[in-house]
């Protein structure tokens, strides 16, 4: 019998162990000592064989099952670009002080697609090897160029069998043409609500009246189109966060019960205010507090609130096919199934890469809509887009569930070979996975209630809380 | 109060001490480490950190052994999947 290599990490008084295929269990420190010393007992060996953590012969059922699970975790869902982020204008009518994206003043000239760029964008979309497309309009404020959005949408509806459109807008100013644009079922609004009125005003609008105007517009949107057509994200400064109860209540007001908490991402122009000492630690604490809050609230009411990214991580841990989120995939190839088209037609692998080029940090552009993609650059980036061989990750119990974010590493540190535990990505995800496993292995009824509702299961398996002696 | 720590390494782990110490020096550059046959020494350790240092040294050696002895299995898996 051979045991697939196990990674491990302290989990309270016990040890959490996992293998490369994402099978995991908890055990006593004595088990770890026996395993590392090659002195497993007969009971240990029976357990490992029975649970698929070991095999007898190459090609037997246990071997094949492990190989399947290993492969399934490393399969990205699509093979062709079918998600395109379009930036028809950099101009914006707000100037949030931490704005992640490069922006230009509303009245600035030369920051919109030209007629030639629009033609080339449509030709680029036409050349994609897919019959389904999702277009995400970003900016700047994309609704400042509704004409360009209409041109793209009309084209995609003709060109693709299935098309879907998301407009990322601050939704401060709307008129009849904009309401009419959103009336179609294939078009969604994605906006930002940073919690309570005071926080949103401080972070974004600078005026209570403007914040109230946004909330009023969103209420009208909900009345006109119903729930499910609008999503929103809060951007949170962990050193000056909103009231979390109020944040949940604000989102509930708009029928949004899946909340994606997003820490301020001090990249691009936001680098003018560097990350403060202790900011990540504060973020990790705040996130854990938010999870505890919604677990408590979910216990007392029918409508269940989730934190979107945390639920995604739970799905990854439990092998529920959650391999598509570009913030946490392994491998995480750039330019493989999504791409960003900037206001001048330049192609970028991610929005963060666009920011870095804009501020002159590094040019990670991968071509343009006229000449197509520069695959040599894409391939060079992708040679490091997985964590299996990373000298730190290969020892980490969370490696099979985690991912890589090359662009984030380059943006923050100017390199991709920093020891993992020194990176923002690693420190953030260690905290998230610690929290996730603490909950998965918990016997607390309230915790299990939320887990069941988030993941759509009837009862929580008792085996998850068992500890191998 | 600081102490000098000597951690006995069982013989079956001796082959993995070099790699483990190299990795510990990278993970904890402030630790003053040396090794002798069957022994890892860490000097000038705060008394309150002794259990942590002992555990980290043991874990590093465990991890190097698992990585080293698991390499053929990982290679076998990749060959099985890729061919």
Short mmCIF file of C-alpha atoms in Angstrom, two decimals:
data_model
loop_
_atom_site.label_atom_id
_atom_site.label_comp_id
_atom_site.label_asym_id
_atom_site.label_seq_id
_atom_site.Cartn_x
_atom_site.Cartn_y
_atom_site.Cartn_z
CA UNK A 1 0.00 0.00 0.00
CA UNK A 2 1.21 3.51 -0.82
CA UNK A 3 -0.06 6.69 0.80
CA UNK A 4 -0.39 9.75 -1.41
CA UNK A 5 1.84 12.49 0.07
CA UNK A 6 0.10 14.47 2.82
CA UNK A 7 0.59 18.11 3.72
CA UNK A 8 -0.32 19.21 7.23
CA UNK A 9 -0.97 22.19 9.50
CA UNK A 10 -1.83 22.65 13.16
CA UNK A 11 -5.57 23.04 13.75
CA UNK A 12 -6.01 23.78 17.43
CA UNK A 13 -4.94 20.69 19.35
CA UNK A 14 -5.25 18.54 16.23
CA UNK A 15 -3.57 18.37 12.84
CA UNK A 16 -5.28 19.03 9.53
CA UNK A 17 -3.93 16.91 6.69
CA UNK A 18 -4.64 16.98 2.96
CA UNK A 19 -3.27 15.56 -0.25
CA UNK A 20 -2.77 17.07 -3.71
CA UNK A 21 -6.20 15.90 -4.86
CA UNK A 22 -7.91 17.82 -2.06
CA UNK A 23 -8.85 14.88 0.18
CA UNK A 24 -8.48 15.96 3.80
CA UNK A 25 -9.00 14.81 7.37
CA UNK A 26 -8.14 15.73 10.92
CA UNK A 27 -5.87 13.63 13.07
CA UNK A 28 -4.01 13.67 16.35
CA UNK A 29 -0.38 14.82 16.57
CA UNK A 30 0.46 11.17 17.29
CA UNK A 31 -0.93 10.16 13.90
CA UNK A 32 1.29 12.78 12.22
CA UNK A 33 4.32 11.42 14.09
CA UNK A 34 3.52 7.86 12.97
CA UNK A 35 2.93 8.94 9.37
CA UNK A 36 6.11 11.01 9.11
CA UNK A 37 8.20 8.26 10.70
CA UNK A 38 6.79 5.61 8.35
CA UNK A 39 5.33 3.77 11.33
CA UNK A 40 1.61 3.70 10.56
CA UNK A 41 -0.47 1.18 12.50
CA UNK A 42 -2.71 -1.39 10.82
CA UNK A 43 -5.70 0.74 11.79
CA UNK A 44 -4.08 3.79 10.20
CA UNK A 45 -3.44 1.87 7.00
CA UNK A 46 -7.00 0.56 6.89
CA UNK A 47 -8.34 4.06 7.37
CA UNK A 48 -6.15 5.58 4.65
CA UNK A 49 -7.05 2.86 2.18
CA UNK A 50 -10.75 2.98 2.98
CA UNK A 51 -10.89 6.76 2.52
CA UNK A 52 -9.01 6.84 -0.79
CA UNK A 53 -5.88 8.40 0.66
CA UNK A 54 -3.80 5.37 -0.33
CA UNK A 55 -3.75 2.75 -3.08
CA UNK A 56 -2.43 -0.75 -3.58
CA UNK A 57 -1.78 -1.05 -7.30
CA UNK A 58 -1.26 1.52 -10.02
CA UNK A 59 -4.53 1.79 -11.91
CA UNK A 60 -6.73 0.34 -9.17
CA UNK A 61 -9.91 2.14 -8.18
CA UNK A 62 -8.25 4.14 -5.40
CA UNK A 63 -5.44 5.23 -7.72
CA UNK A 64 -7.81 6.22 -10.52
CA UNK A 65 -10.14 8.07 -8.16
CA UNK A 66 -7.24 10.10 -6.80
CA UNK A 67 -6.06 10.86 -10.34
CA UNK A 68 -9.57 11.98 -11.29
CA UNK A 69 -9.91 14.25 -8.26
CA UNK A 70 -6.44 15.71 -8.88
CA UNK A 71 -7.32 16.48 -12.49
CA UNK A 72 -10.79 17.81 -11.76
CA UNK A 73 -9.40 20.40 -9.38
CA UNK A 74 -7.03 21.66 -12.04
CA UNK A 75 -9.48 21.96 -14.90
CA UNK A 76 -10.49 25.44 -15.87
CA UNK A 77 -14.04 25.52 -17.06
CA UNK A 78 -13.57 26.95 -20.55
CA UNK A 79 -10.94 26.68 -23.21
CA UNK A 80 -11.66 29.86 -25.17
CA UNK A 81 -12.13 33.51 -24.33
CA UNK A 82 -15.81 33.95 -23.56
CA UNK A 83 -15.65 36.76 -21.02
CA UNK A 84 -14.56 40.19 -22.18
CA UNK A 85 -14.23 43.26 -20.00
CA UNK A 86 -14.67 46.36 -22.11
CA UNK A 87 -13.60 49.84 -21.08
CA UNK A 88 -15.32 52.17 -23.57
CA UNK A 89 -14.29 55.23 -21.60
CA UNK A 90 -11.94 56.13 -18.78
CA UNK A 91 -14.00 59.20 -17.92
CA UNK A 92 -15.94 59.14 -14.67
CA UNK A 93 -18.31 61.45 -12.83
CA UNK A 94 -16.92 60.43 -9.44
CA UNK A 95 -13.36 60.54 -8.15
CA UNK A 96 -13.28 58.06 -5.27
CA UNK A 97 -10.01 58.59 -3.45
CA UNK A 98 -9.07 54.91 -3.55
CA UNK A 99 -10.35 54.32 -7.09
CA UNK A 100 -8.86 51.05 -8.26
CA UNK A 101 -9.13 51.77 -11.89
CA UNK A 102 -7.36 54.45 -13.77
CA UNK A 103 -9.83 57.19 -14.52
CA UNK A 104 -10.09 60.54 -16.25
CA UNK A 105 -12.18 63.61 -15.49
CA UNK A 106 -15.69 63.57 -16.91
CA UNK A 107 -14.91 66.44 -19.27
CA UNK A 108 -11.52 65.11 -20.43
CA UNK A 109 -10.90 64.50 -24.15
CA UNK A 110 -9.27 61.48 -25.74
CA UNK A 111 -10.28 58.86 -23.19
CA UNK A 112 -13.13 57.20 -25.10
CA UNK A 113 -13.12 54.61 -27.86
CA UNK A 114 -12.91 56.22 -31.28
CA UNK A 115 -15.06 55.00 -34.15
CA UNK A 116 -12.03 53.04 -35.38
CA UNK A 117 -11.55 51.42 -31.97
CA UNK A 118 -15.21 50.44 -31.80
CA UNK A 119 -14.99 48.83 -35.24
CA UNK A 120 -11.84 46.95 -34.20
CA UNK A 121 -13.45 45.82 -30.91
CA UNK A 122 -16.42 44.39 -32.77
CA UNK A 123 -14.09 42.64 -35.22
CA UNK A 124 -12.10 41.24 -32.28
CA UNK A 125 -15.29 39.91 -30.65
CA UNK A 126 -16.35 38.46 -33.99
CA UNK A 127 -13.11 36.48 -34.13
CA UNK A 128 -13.57 34.76 -30.76
CA UNK A 129 -13.92 31.00 -30.99
CA UNK A 130 -17.08 30.76 -28.91
CA UNK A 131 -20.83 30.93 -29.38
CA UNK A 132 -21.50 32.34 -25.93
CA UNK A 133 -20.18 35.57 -24.52
CA UNK A 134 -20.34 37.62 -21.36
CA UNK A 135 -19.49 41.27 -21.72
CA UNK A 136 -18.66 43.34 -18.67
CA UNK A 137 -18.65 47.08 -19.28
CA UNK A 138 -16.29 48.92 -17.01
CA UNK A 139 -14.70 52.32 -16.89
CA UNK A 140 -14.49 55.02 -15.89
CA UNK A 141 -18.25 55.25 -15.87
CA UNK A 142 -19.43 53.23 -18.88
CA UNK A 143 -22.92 54.75 -18.88
CA UNK A 144 -21.34 58.02 -20.03
CA UNK A 145 -21.09 56.26 -23.43
CA UNK A 146 -24.40 54.47 -23.73
CA UNK A 147 -24.08 54.69 -27.51
CA UNK A 148 -20.99 52.45 -27.43
CA UNK A 149 -22.68 50.01 -25.04
CA UNK A 150 -25.67 49.76 -27.38
CA UNK A 151 -23.42 49.18 -30.39
CA UNK A 152 -21.59 46.32 -28.63
CA UNK A 153 -24.77 44.77 -27.27
CA UNK A 154 -26.56 44.88 -30.64
CA UNK A 155 -23.56 43.26 -32.30
CA UNK A 156 -23.18 40.49 -29.69
CA UNK A 157 -26.85 39.58 -29.81
CA UNK A 158 -26.47 39.00 -33.56
CA UNK A 159 -23.08 37.28 -33.42
CA UNK A 160 -23.42 34.90 -30.43
CA UNK A 161 -26.03 32.29 -29.56
CA UNK A 162 -25.96 33.33 -25.92
CA UNK A 163 -24.88 36.73 -24.70
CA UNK A 164 -25.06 38.40 -21.34
CA UNK A 165 -24.09 41.91 -20.34
CA UNK A 166 -23.05 43.41 -17.01
CA UNK A 167 -22.64 47.13 -16.59
CA UNK A 168 -20.35 48.13 -13.73
CA UNK A 169 -21.64 51.57 -12.88
CA UNK A 170 -21.71 53.96 -9.96
CA UNK A 171 -25.35 54.53 -11.02
CA UNK A 172 -25.34 58.12 -9.82
CA UNK A 173 -27.00 59.58 -12.88
CA UNK A 174 -29.74 57.85 -14.85
CA UNK A 175 -32.08 59.03 -17.58
CA UNK A 176 -34.80 57.50 -19.75
CA UNK A 177 -32.29 56.05 -22.21
CA UNK A 178 -30.42 54.30 -19.39
CA UNK A 179 -33.62 52.88 -17.88
CA UNK A 180 -34.56 51.64 -21.32
CA UNK A 181 -31.14 50.03 -21.74
CA UNK A 182 -31.55 48.03 -18.52
CA UNK A 183 -35.08 46.92 -19.40
CA UNK A 184 -33.73 43.96 -21.35
CA UNK A 185 -33.40 40.68 -19.45
CA UNK A 186 -29.87 39.95 -20.70
CA UNK A 187 -28.44 43.07 -19.08
CA UNK A 188 -27.48 43.39 -15.43
CA UNK A 189 -26.28 46.17 -13.22
CA UNK A 190 -23.26 45.77 -10.97
CA UNK A 191 -22.64 48.61 -8.57
CA UNK A 192 -20.98 49.51 -5.31
CA UNK A 193 -22.59 50.18 -1.96
CA UNK A 194 -19.97 50.58 0.71
CA UNK A 195 -22.32 49.92 3.62
CA UNK A 196 -24.13 52.70 5.41
CA UNK A 197 -24.73 56.20 4.01
CA UNK A 198 -21.90 57.76 6.01
CA UNK A 199 -19.31 55.25 4.81
CA UNK A 200 -20.39 55.40 1.18
CA UNK A 201 -20.32 59.18 1.31
CA UNK A 202 -16.87 59.23 2.90
CA UNK A 203 -15.40 56.74 0.48
CA UNK A 204 -17.12 57.63 -2.77
CA UNK A 205 -19.54 60.47 -3.31
CA UNK A 206 -18.37 63.11 -0.84
CA UNK A 207 -21.99 64.22 -0.47
CA UNK A 208 -24.86 62.71 1.51
CA UNK A 209 -27.28 63.96 -1.15
CA UNK A 210 -25.39 62.10 -3.88
CA UNK A 211 -25.33 58.93 -1.80
CA UNK A 212 -29.07 59.21 -1.23
CA UNK A 213 -29.51 59.80 -4.95
CA UNK A 214 -27.68 56.52 -5.65
CA UNK A 215 -29.82 54.62 -3.15
CA UNK A 216 -32.94 56.12 -4.66
CA UNK A 217 -31.83 55.07 -8.16
CA UNK A 218 -31.22 51.56 -6.91
CA UNK A 219 -34.66 51.43 -5.31
CA UNK A 220 -36.18 52.46 -8.63
CA UNK A 221 -34.12 49.79 -10.37
CA UNK A 222 -35.48 47.19 -7.96
CA UNK A 223 -39.07 48.39 -8.47
CA UNK A 224 -38.73 48.32 -12.25
CA UNK A 225 -36.83 45.10 -12.76
CA UNK A 226 -37.20 43.09 -9.57
CA UNK A 227 -34.51 41.34 -7.54
CA UNK A 228 -31.80 39.32 -9.22
CA UNK A 229 -30.93 41.83 -11.95
CA UNK A 230 -28.68 43.90 -9.75
CA UNK A 231 -25.53 42.96 -7.86
CA UNK A 232 -23.43 45.13 -5.62
CA UNK A 233 -20.11 45.00 -3.83
CA UNK A 234 -18.95 46.84 -0.76
CA UNK A 235 -15.36 48.06 -0.84
CA UNK A 236 -14.19 48.12 2.74
CA UNK A 237 -11.39 49.98 4.44
CA UNK A 238 -10.58 47.57 7.29
CA UNK A 239 -9.10 50.38 9.36
CA UNK A 240 -12.29 52.40 9.05
CA UNK A 241 -15.04 49.89 8.31
CA UNK A 242 -18.79 50.44 8.11
CA UNK A 243 -21.14 49.09 10.74
CA UNK A 244 -21.49 45.45 9.66
CA UNK A 245 -25.11 45.11 10.84
CA UNK A 246 -26.04 48.14 8.78
CA UNK A 247 -24.15 46.80 5.81
CA UNK A 248 -26.21 43.59 5.85
CA UNK A 249 -29.40 45.60 6.30
CA UNK A 250 -28.56 47.94 3.41
CA UNK A 251 -27.99 45.02 1.05
CA UNK A 252 -31.16 43.27 2.23
CA UNK A 253 -33.06 46.44 1.32
CA UNK A 254 -32.12 45.78 -2.31
CA UNK A 255 -32.81 42.06 -2.15
CA UNK A 256 -29.12 41.18 -2.11
CA UNK A 257 -28.25 38.37 0.28
CA UNK A 258 -24.96 37.28 -1.25
CA UNK A 259 -22.42 39.92 -0.29
CA UNK A 260 -18.90 39.91 -1.66
CA UNK A 261 -16.81 41.76 0.91
CA UNK A 262 -13.92 43.35 -0.92
CA UNK A 263 -10.94 44.95 0.81
CA UNK A 264 -9.63 48.17 -0.57
CA UNK A 265 -7.19 47.17 -3.26
CA UNK A 266 -4.49 49.79 -3.18
CA UNK A 267 -3.30 49.30 -6.70
CA UNK A 268 -3.10 51.58 -9.66
CA UNK A 269 -3.86 55.17 -8.72
CA UNK A 270 -4.93 53.99 -5.29
CA UNK A 271 -1.24 53.51 -4.52
CA UNK A 272 -1.17 57.19 -3.69
CA UNK A 273 -2.33 55.94 -0.30
CA UNK A 274 -0.11 52.96 0.52
CA UNK A 275 -1.34 50.01 2.55
CA UNK A 276 -1.15 50.88 6.22
CA UNK A 277 0.65 48.67 8.70
CA UNK A 278 -1.73 46.12 10.16
CA UNK A 279 -4.30 46.64 7.40
CA UNK A 280 -4.32 43.01 6.30
CA UNK A 281 -4.51 41.76 9.87
CA UNK A 282 -7.44 44.11 10.44
CA UNK A 283 -9.07 42.84 7.26
CA UNK A 284 -8.73 39.21 8.28
CA UNK A 285 -10.27 39.96 11.67
CA UNK A 286 -13.10 41.98 10.15
CA UNK A 287 -13.91 39.26 7.64
CA UNK A 288 -14.04 36.58 10.33
CA UNK A 289 -16.26 38.85 12.43
CA UNK A 290 -18.60 39.31 9.46
CA UNK A 291 -18.88 35.54 8.98
CA UNK A 292 -19.67 35.09 12.69
CA UNK A 293 -22.28 37.85 12.46
CA UNK A 294 -24.16 36.34 9.53
CA UNK A 295 -23.98 32.84 11.06
CA UNK A 296 -25.70 34.23 14.14
CA UNK A 297 -28.26 36.14 12.06
CA UNK A 298 -28.94 33.17 9.77
CA UNK A 299 -29.82 31.05 12.79
CA UNK A 300 -32.61 33.44 13.70
CA UNK A 301 -34.26 34.08 10.33
CA UNK A 302 -35.41 32.38 7.14
CA UNK A 303 -33.47 34.46 4.67
CA UNK A 304 -29.86 33.39 4.68
CA UNK A 305 -27.01 35.78 3.98
CA UNK A 306 -23.70 34.56 2.63
CA UNK A 307 -20.32 36.10 1.96
CA UNK A 308 -19.85 35.23 -1.67
CA UNK A 309 -16.10 34.58 -1.71
CA UNK A 310 -16.15 32.57 1.50
CA UNK A 311 -18.86 30.32 0.12
CA UNK A 312 -16.79 29.91 -3.02
CA UNK A 313 -13.82 28.77 -0.93
CA UNK A 314 -16.03 26.29 0.92
CA UNK A 315 -17.10 24.88 -2.44
CA UNK A 316 -13.48 24.57 -3.51
CA UNK A 317 -12.58 22.73 -0.32
CA UNK A 318 -15.46 20.32 -0.67
CA UNK A 319 -14.76 19.68 -4.34
CA UNK A 320 -17.99 21.13 -5.65
CA UNK A 321 -16.53 22.17 -8.98
CA UNK A 322 -15.67 25.73 -8.03
CA UNK A 323 -12.76 26.21 -10.42
CA UNK A 324 -13.89 29.24 -12.36
CA UNK A 325 -13.21 32.24 -10.10
CA UNK A 326 -10.30 34.14 -11.58
CA UNK A 327 -9.18 35.38 -8.16
CA UNK A 328 -8.44 31.85 -6.98
CA UNK A 329 -7.70 29.18 -9.53
CA UNK A 330 -4.92 26.66 -9.94
CA UNK A 331 -3.72 26.84 -12.59
CA UNK A 332 -4.79 30.43 -13.13
CA UNK A 333 -3.85 31.13 -16.74
CA UNK A 334 -4.06 34.69 -17.98
CA UNK A 335 -5.52 35.43 -21.40
CA UNK A 336 -7.15 32.01 -21.45
CA UNK A 337 -10.85 32.65 -21.05
CA UNK A 338 -11.15 36.32 -20.33
CA UNK A 339 -9.48 39.51 -21.41
CA UNK A 340 -9.74 43.26 -20.82
CA UNK A 341 -10.02 45.76 -23.69
CA UNK A 342 -8.91 49.23 -22.63
CA UNK A 343 -10.23 52.59 -23.86
CA UNK A 344 -7.59 52.64 -26.62
CA UNK A 345 -8.06 49.01 -27.72
CA UNK A 346 -5.10 47.59 -25.80
CA UNK A 347 -5.65 44.06 -24.46
CA UNK A 348 -4.75 43.22 -20.86
CA UNK A 349 -4.93 39.89 -19.03
CA UNK A 350 -6.69 41.46 -16.03
CA UNK A 351 -7.99 44.81 -14.86
CA UNK A 352 -5.11 45.03 -12.36
CA UNK A 353 -2.66 44.66 -15.25
CA UNK A 354 -4.39 47.57 -16.95
CA UNK A 355 -3.88 49.72 -13.86
CA UNK A 356 -0.19 48.86 -13.65
CA UNK A 357 0.39 49.87 -17.23
CA UNK A 358 -1.56 53.09 -16.73
CA UNK A 359 0.62 54.24 -13.85
CA UNK A 360 3.81 53.15 -15.62
CA UNK A 361 4.66 50.32 -13.23
CA UNK A 362 4.97 47.56 -15.83
CA UNK A 363 3.48 46.91 -19.25
CA UNK A 364 1.64 43.59 -19.10
CA UNK A 365 -0.48 44.30 -22.15
CA UNK A 366 -0.96 41.24 -24.33
CA UNK A 367 -1.75 42.86 -27.65
CA UNK A 368 -4.51 45.04 -29.06
CA UNK A 369 -7.81 44.64 -30.88
CA UNK A 370 -6.23 45.44 -34.25
CA UNK A 371 -3.29 43.04 -34.16
CA UNK A 372 -4.68 40.39 -31.79
CA UNK A 373 -3.05 38.77 -28.78
CA UNK A 374 0.69 38.48 -28.19
CA UNK A 375 0.73 34.82 -27.21
CA UNK A 376 4.45 34.82 -26.37
CA UNK A 377 3.80 37.21 -23.49
CA UNK A 378 0.75 35.24 -22.38
CA UNK A 379 2.75 32.00 -22.40
CA UNK A 380 5.59 33.58 -20.44
CA UNK A 381 3.21 34.75 -17.74
CA UNK A 382 1.43 31.41 -17.65
CA UNK A 383 4.61 29.43 -17.11
CA UNK A 384 4.22 30.39 -13.43
CA UNK A 385 0.45 30.35 -13.17
CA UNK A 386 0.14 27.32 -10.87
CA UNK A 387 1.09 26.54 -7.28
CA UNK A 388 1.94 22.82 -7.41
CA UNK A 389 5.68 23.32 -7.68
CA UNK A 390 5.97 26.44 -5.56
CA UNK A 391 8.57 25.69 -2.84
CA UNK A 392 6.18 26.99 -0.17
CA UNK A 393 2.80 25.92 -1.52
CA UNK A 394 3.89 22.31 -2.02
CA UNK A 395 4.16 22.01 1.77
CA UNK A 396 0.87 23.78 2.47
CA UNK A 397 -2.20 21.86 3.55
CA UNK A 398 -4.36 24.39 1.67
CA UNK A 399 -2.50 24.07 -1.65
CA UNK A 400 -5.17 21.95 -3.41
CA UNK A 401 -7.88 24.47 -2.52
CA UNK A 402 -5.86 27.62 -3.09
CA UNK A 403 -4.65 29.37 -6.23
CA UNK A 404 -2.24 31.92 -7.55
CA UNK A 405 -2.52 35.55 -8.59
CA UNK A 406 0.57 36.49 -10.54
CA UNK A 407 -0.68 39.94 -11.41
CA UNK A 408 -1.37 40.76 -7.77
CA UNK A 409 2.14 39.66 -6.79
CA UNK A 410 3.73 41.74 -9.55
CA UNK A 411 1.58 44.70 -8.67
CA UNK A 412 2.40 44.64 -4.97
CA UNK A 413 6.00 43.45 -5.00
CA UNK A 414 7.28 43.79 -8.56
CA UNK A 415 8.10 40.07 -8.62
CA UNK A 416 6.46 36.67 -8.39
CA UNK A 417 9.07 34.75 -6.38
CA UNK A 418 8.60 36.24 -2.95
CA UNK A 419 8.26 33.63 -0.19
CA UNK A 420 4.55 32.89 -0.22
CA UNK A 421 3.99 33.59 3.46
CA UNK A 422 5.20 37.15 2.91
CA UNK A 423 2.59 37.89 0.25
CA UNK A 424 -0.76 39.54 0.74
CA UNK A 425 -2.43 36.77 -1.24
CA UNK A 426 -1.05 34.01 0.99
CA UNK A 427 -1.62 35.75 4.30
CA UNK A 428 -5.20 36.61 3.33
CA UNK A 429 -6.01 33.10 2.16
CA UNK A 430 -4.37 31.35 5.09
CA UNK A 431 -6.76 33.26 7.34
CA UNK A 432 -9.74 32.45 5.12
CA UNK A 433 -8.93 28.74 4.94
CA UNK A 434 -8.26 28.56 8.69
CA UNK A 435 -11.71 30.04 9.25
CA UNK A 436 -13.31 27.76 6.66
CA UNK A 437 -11.87 24.58 8.16
CA UNK A 438 -12.68 25.68 11.70
CA UNK A 439 -16.30 25.93 10.56
CA UNK A 440 -16.36 22.77 8.43
CA UNK A 441 -15.09 20.71 11.35
CA UNK A 442 -17.27 22.48 13.92
CA UNK A 443 -20.07 20.71 15.78
CA UNK A 444 -21.85 24.00 16.51
CA UNK A 445 -25.47 23.82 15.29
CA UNK A 446 -25.55 27.44 14.21
CA UNK A 447 -22.41 27.04 12.13
CA UNK A 448 -23.69 23.85 10.53
CA UNK A 449 -27.03 25.51 9.77
CA UNK A 450 -25.33 28.25 7.75
CA UNK A 451 -22.98 25.82 6.03
CA UNK A 452 -25.91 23.64 4.94
CA UNK A 453 -27.82 26.62 3.59
CA UNK A 454 -24.81 28.14 1.83
CA UNK A 455 -23.90 24.86 0.16
CA UNK A 456 -27.38 23.48 -0.42
CA UNK A 457 -27.09 20.30 1.64
CA UNK A 458 -29.63 18.80 4.01
CA UNK A 459 -27.40 17.81 6.90
CA UNK A 460 -23.79 18.40 7.74
CA UNK A 461 -21.66 15.21 7.69
CA UNK A 462 -20.59 14.15 11.16
CA UNK A 463 -17.38 12.69 9.70
CA UNK A 464 -16.05 16.21 9.12
CA UNK A 465 -15.58 16.76 12.84
CA UNK A 466 -13.98 13.38 13.53
CA UNK A 467 -10.34 13.24 14.55
CA UNK A 468 -8.22 10.27 13.55
CA UNK A 469 -6.52 9.07 16.78
CA UNK B 1 15.52 34.66 29.33
CA UNK B 2 17.09 33.05 26.28
CA UNK B 3 18.25 29.47 25.99
CA UNK B 4 20.23 27.29 23.61
CA UNK B 5 18.16 24.49 22.22
CA UNK B 6 19.38 21.09 21.06
CA UNK B 7 16.85 18.94 19.23
CA UNK B 8 17.62 15.25 18.80
CA UNK B 9 16.75 13.92 15.38
CA UNK B 10 15.88 10.20 15.09
CA UNK B 11 18.10 8.34 12.66
CA UNK B 12 15.36 7.69 10.14
CA UNK B 13 15.15 11.47 9.55
CA UNK B 14 18.88 12.20 9.27
CA UNK B 15 18.84 12.29 5.49
CA UNK B 16 16.35 15.18 5.54
CA UNK B 17 18.00 17.46 8.08
CA UNK B 18 20.09 19.44 5.58
CA UNK B 19 17.08 20.33 3.45
CA UNK B 20 14.98 21.13 6.52
CA UNK B 21 17.59 23.43 8.04
CA UNK B 22 18.03 25.23 4.72
CA UNK B 23 14.29 25.79 4.54
CA UNK B 24 14.07 26.93 8.17
CA UNK B 25 16.81 29.49 7.51
CA UNK B 26 14.69 30.86 4.70
CA UNK B 27 11.49 30.86 6.74
CA UNK B 28 13.10 32.18 9.93
CA UNK B 29 16.22 34.13 8.96
CA UNK B 30 16.66 35.44 12.51
CA UNK B 31 17.10 31.97 14.01
CA UNK B 32 20.71 31.06 14.81
CA UNK B 33 20.86 27.47 13.62
CA UNK B 34 23.51 24.85 13.21
CA UNK B 35 23.48 21.09 12.79
CA UNK B 36 25.54 18.15 13.91
CA UNK B 37 24.94 14.48 13.18
CA UNK B 38 21.62 13.63 14.79
CA UNK B 39 21.21 17.09 16.26
CA UNK B 40 19.82 20.49 15.29
CA UNK B 41 20.95 23.41 17.46
CA UNK B 42 19.10 26.69 17.75
CA UNK B 43 20.82 29.22 19.96
CA UNK B 44 19.56 32.31 21.73
CA UNK B 45 15.89 31.26 21.74
CA UNK B 46 13.47 33.06 24.05
CA UNK B 47 12.32 30.54 26.65
CA UNK B 48 8.70 31.19 25.75
CA UNK B 49 9.43 30.28 22.10
CA UNK B 50 11.03 26.91 22.84
CA UNK B 51 7.93 24.75 22.16
CA UNK B 52 7.29 26.62 18.90
CA UNK B 53 10.87 26.29 17.71
CA UNK B 54 10.96 22.59 18.58
CA UNK B 55 7.72 22.00 16.74
CA UNK B 56 8.80 24.00 13.67
CA UNK B 57 12.09 22.10 13.42
CA UNK B 58 10.30 18.77 13.65
CA UNK B 59 7.65 19.85 11.16
CA UNK B 60 10.28 21.06 8.68
CA UNK B 61 12.03 17.70 8.83
CA UNK B 62 8.72 15.85 8.47
CA UNK B 63 7.83 17.98 5.46
CA UNK B 64 11.15 17.41 3.74
CA UNK B 65 10.84 13.67 4.23
CA UNK B 66 7.28 13.62 2.93
CA UNK B 67 8.26 15.75 -0.08
CA UNK B 68 11.31 13.64 -0.85
CA UNK B 69 9.65 10.26 -0.41
CA UNK B 70 6.45 11.43 -2.11
CA UNK B 71 8.22 12.71 -5.24
CA UNK B 72 8.13 9.35 -7.07
CA UNK B 73 4.40 9.06 -6.36
CA UNK B 74 3.75 12.54 -7.69
CA UNK B 75 5.76 11.73 -10.79
CA UNK B 76 3.81 8.51 -11.23
CA UNK B 77 0.53 10.38 -10.92
CA UNK B 78 1.54 12.96 -13.53
CA UNK B 79 2.72 10.30 -15.95
CA UNK B 80 -0.54 8.38 -15.49
CA UNK B 81 -2.62 11.47 -16.17
CA UNK B 82 -0.58 12.95 -19.01
CA UNK B 83 -0.03 9.78 -21.04
#
